[in-house]
XYZ file of C-alpha atoms in Angstrom:
308
model
C 222.923 155.311 257.600
C 219.475 153.993 256.683
C 216.695 153.961 259.298
C 213.136 152.648 259.056
C 210.270 154.276 260.953
C 206.534 153.648 261.186
C 203.680 156.123 261.507
C 201.422 153.461 263.084
C 203.818 150.962 264.720
C 201.002 149.288 266.678
C 199.977 147.460 263.483
C 203.322 145.637 263.340
C 201.906 142.983 265.671
C 200.200 141.641 262.527
C 203.610 140.289 261.488
C 202.869 137.442 263.894
C 200.561 136.178 261.164
C 203.597 135.287 259.012
C 204.841 132.279 261.031
C 201.210 131.293 261.646
C 200.496 131.084 257.909
C 203.742 129.172 257.267
C 202.711 126.610 259.886
C 199.176 126.309 258.464
C 200.531 125.890 254.936
C 202.850 122.979 255.732
C 200.359 121.378 258.096
C 197.603 121.446 255.439
C 199.910 119.986 252.757
C 200.930 117.058 254.941
C 197.469 116.441 256.393
C 195.544 116.636 253.098
C 197.997 114.424 251.263
C 197.748 111.686 253.898
C 193.962 111.915 253.993
C 193.294 112.081 250.266
C 195.646 109.387 249.080
C 193.554 106.753 250.920
C 190.611 107.379 248.619
C 192.063 108.298 245.208
C 194.817 107.378 242.843
C 196.223 110.916 242.515
C 199.403 109.753 240.874
C 197.444 108.549 237.819
C 195.355 111.725 237.766
C 198.478 113.888 237.951
C 199.987 112.099 234.942
C 196.751 112.326 232.957
C 195.939 116.004 233.682
C 199.555 117.157 234.045
C 198.693 118.703 237.452
C 200.517 118.338 240.748
C 197.735 118.237 243.346
C 200.016 118.279 246.379
C 203.087 120.094 245.093
C 205.126 122.004 247.654
C 204.722 125.216 245.684
C 207.200 127.327 247.625
C 207.118 130.135 245.037
C 203.401 130.659 245.645
C 204.053 130.594 249.396
C 206.801 133.200 249.076
C 204.605 135.446 246.934
C 201.695 135.255 249.381
C 203.974 135.967 252.337
C 205.473 138.944 250.477
C 201.974 140.305 249.820
C 201.066 139.887 253.495
C 204.248 141.570 254.760
C 203.963 144.473 252.304
C 200.319 145.019 253.269
C 201.285 145.162 256.951
C 204.080 147.659 256.213
C 201.608 149.746 254.179
C 199.078 149.812 257.024
C 201.844 150.693 259.508
C 202.870 153.735 257.407
C 206.462 152.769 256.639
C 209.084 155.444 255.967
C 212.808 155.182 255.211
C 215.342 157.817 256.337
C 218.834 158.244 254.900
C 221.456 160.877 254.109
C 221.478 162.113 250.514
C 222.215 165.150 248.346
C 218.881 166.928 248.098
C 217.481 170.420 247.575
C 217.729 172.984 250.370
C 214.259 174.246 249.438
C 210.709 173.028 249.574
C 208.956 173.883 246.320
C 205.401 174.872 245.506
C 204.685 174.850 241.783
C 201.862 177.269 240.964
C 200.491 176.829 237.437
C 198.250 179.383 235.751
C 195.030 177.728 234.606
C 193.276 180.823 233.250
C 191.665 180.940 229.806
C 194.699 182.629 228.223
C 196.747 179.480 228.936
C 194.770 177.669 226.222
C 196.738 179.696 223.671
C 198.609 177.434 221.275
C 201.630 179.648 220.511
C 203.562 176.968 222.442
C 202.842 173.351 221.524
C 200.457 171.873 222.484
C 199.186 174.860 224.508
C 200.743 177.091 227.149
C 199.082 175.038 229.869
C 199.990 171.731 228.233
C 203.650 172.733 227.896
C 203.701 174.000 231.490
C 202.335 170.683 232.803
C 204.802 168.589 230.780
C 207.773 170.663 231.947
C 206.600 170.766 235.564
C 206.420 166.951 235.657
C 209.890 166.663 234.117
C 211.186 169.125 236.739
C 209.677 167.016 239.521
C 211.299 163.889 238.092
C 214.698 165.625 238.009
C 214.529 166.774 241.649
C 216.759 164.936 244.135
C 215.204 162.376 246.468
C 213.415 163.778 249.496
C 212.425 167.207 248.162
C 209.005 168.368 249.324
C 206.746 169.465 246.474
C 203.332 171.115 246.548
C 201.093 171.833 243.560
C 198.672 174.745 243.125
C 196.452 175.560 240.170
C 195.080 179.080 239.907
C 192.851 181.188 237.704
C 190.302 183.547 239.282
C 191.017 181.705 242.529
C 193.672 179.260 243.753
C 193.233 175.544 244.429
C 195.655 173.292 246.300
C 196.074 170.154 244.196
C 198.789 168.559 246.338
C 200.071 169.495 249.809
C 203.811 169.507 250.466
C 205.001 165.935 250.141
C 208.158 164.159 248.969
C 206.221 161.774 246.730
C 206.972 162.503 243.093
C 204.144 160.189 242.024
C 201.499 162.176 243.917
C 202.854 165.494 242.640
C 202.750 164.369 239.001
C 199.262 162.927 239.430
C 198.140 166.299 240.831
C 199.498 168.095 237.769
C 197.752 165.630 235.456
C 194.445 166.384 237.206
C 194.698 170.115 236.520
C 192.604 171.792 233.850
C 191.393 175.268 232.957
C 189.879 176.971 236.012
C 186.134 177.477 236.331
C 186.549 181.035 237.651
C 187.831 183.535 235.112
C 190.882 185.653 235.851
C 194.537 185.357 236.925
C 194.666 185.684 240.708
C 198.368 185.420 241.553
C 197.773 186.997 244.975
C 195.567 184.099 246.089
C 198.088 181.643 244.629
C 200.803 183.090 246.903
C 198.495 182.941 249.923
C 197.729 179.289 249.245
C 201.437 178.512 248.755
C 202.392 180.265 251.985
C 199.902 178.126 253.918
C 201.510 174.999 252.481
C 204.937 176.214 253.663
C 203.860 176.386 257.313
C 206.869 175.616 259.527
C 209.399 175.602 256.653
C 212.252 178.102 256.428
C 213.518 177.524 252.876
C 210.468 178.369 250.769
C 210.570 178.588 246.980
C 207.604 179.144 244.677
C 207.801 178.342 240.975
C 205.105 180.438 239.293
C 204.283 179.554 235.675
C 202.055 182.080 233.964
C 201.675 184.331 230.951
C 201.549 187.227 233.418
C 198.177 188.663 232.448
C 197.324 189.886 235.925
C 193.672 190.942 236.154
C 192.841 190.196 239.806
C 194.625 192.204 242.533
C 197.526 194.597 241.967
C 201.266 194.141 241.586
C 202.460 196.124 244.661
C 200.099 194.161 246.941
C 201.417 190.845 245.601
C 205.071 191.891 246.026
C 204.477 193.139 249.579
C 202.849 189.840 250.539
C 205.791 187.847 249.163
C 208.339 189.983 251.040
C 206.377 189.996 254.301
C 206.241 186.194 254.317
C 209.805 185.583 253.045
C 208.603 183.886 249.892
C 211.101 183.452 247.067
C 209.033 183.604 243.889
C 210.680 182.286 240.741
C 208.606 183.237 237.713
C 208.467 181.635 234.291
C 206.751 183.638 231.565
C 205.278 181.151 229.117
C 204.341 182.304 225.619
C 205.845 183.890 222.507
C 206.257 187.608 221.817
C 203.633 187.537 219.082
C 201.179 185.644 221.260
C 198.379 183.580 219.827
C 194.679 182.816 219.859
C 192.931 181.255 222.828
C 190.085 178.734 222.598
C 187.726 181.731 222.481
C 189.622 183.172 219.462
C 190.915 186.156 221.425
C 194.522 187.322 221.090
C 196.692 186.598 224.133
C 200.184 187.995 224.646
C 202.675 187.704 227.502
C 203.090 190.368 230.220
C 206.610 189.604 231.324
C 207.269 192.935 233.041
C 205.134 192.083 236.067
C 206.665 188.601 236.337
C 210.160 190.098 236.134
C 209.386 192.592 238.889
C 207.848 189.952 241.160
C 210.883 187.672 240.820
C 213.392 190.500 241.302
C 211.682 191.992 244.361
C 211.239 188.624 246.100
C 214.793 187.371 245.537
C 213.797 184.875 242.884
C 214.722 184.356 239.245
C 212.846 185.226 236.083
C 212.819 183.030 232.995
C 211.253 183.474 229.590
C 210.110 180.306 227.839
C 208.864 180.149 224.276
C 208.927 176.351 223.964
C 209.048 173.204 226.096
C 212.867 173.001 226.024
C 213.240 176.516 227.401
C 210.701 175.692 230.098
C 212.695 172.640 231.180
C 215.965 174.603 231.193
C 214.300 177.211 233.411
C 213.270 174.551 235.903
C 216.750 172.993 235.973
C 218.331 176.305 236.986
C 216.228 176.407 240.167
C 217.659 173.322 241.888
C 220.102 174.017 244.727
C 221.491 170.925 246.419
C 222.752 170.214 249.933
C 223.440 167.039 251.948
C 220.629 166.306 254.389
C 218.865 163.485 256.192
C 215.646 162.841 254.276
C 212.638 160.678 255.060
C 210.684 158.977 252.271
C 207.157 157.661 252.760
C 207.151 154.311 250.928
C 203.550 153.268 251.628
C 202.405 154.125 248.104
C 205.277 152.152 246.572
C 204.598 149.120 248.788
C 200.931 149.272 247.795
C 201.899 149.213 244.112
C 204.153 146.229 244.832
C 201.211 144.418 246.475
C 199.054 144.946 243.380
C 201.816 143.657 241.084
C 202.504 140.575 243.248
C 198.801 139.840 243.575
C 198.408 139.968 239.776
C 201.447 137.711 239.352
C 200.028 135.204 241.854
C 196.683 135.175 240.034
C 198.370 134.572 236.672
C 200.498 131.748 238.063
C 197.469 130.089 239.666
C 195.421 130.186 236.464
C 198.268 128.959 234.288
C 198.956 126.105 236.685
C 195.377 124.830 236.555
C 194.933 125.563 232.833
C 192.160 128.137 233.396
C 193.755 130.501 230.874
C 193.851 128.876 227.383
């Protein structure tokens, strides 16, 4: 069963503008045609310029009404709820943005491969899964709070770069993730790093994960030989810590030496169940408004020969 809900239902009264605009449209067409035809020979002008001055352009009316209705639904915060196979977990993807992730032993770099694979993972998730994004280096930064919008999550990943503070602070990344999970029971962290822990200590990080019931799935990104960073220093992968963190928190460990292995690691983390999910469609309706507005503008300019 599909249900529609509104975050700000009080704005739905604006839908009364729809019949008002329909009335004004037809009234103006009839009134202006009767008034103008007394003074001008529009039939001759229409034949000469190949323009219909008083055409009942219902397509333009429909497009404008669609724009109005979609704008009202956007302002009202429209959401759609329905039953679907989705993931039992909410996910926070924590991506290492330390200097060692600039290493190019994985094309294009460790960070670049991690971002590509994380976005593909998000795209493969079932509808309705909540996703949060964290970037961390010497400190952790929340790039996207838990939300079921895949578009926002992928935009957050695109915005991530190498951190300004040096270091790999996985402890702070877990703290930030735990805050995002507030009120959720099924909490899964996907930690992508080369494992070069240099802020905090491993036992402290594991204790924090266990105390807060965090399942930490770790993906070690990088080859055995390692490679050179942007600063021409050799960077290898410390997979032992990442293995221990995953094992002790009930998660899974994966080793990825290329983009394909990264994507396979992500795919193994999805666990599905049938649930009632709610999707916020305000962003999608806003995109639809922009597209319809552009289409209306193009039609108007082509009709009056503004565009050559």
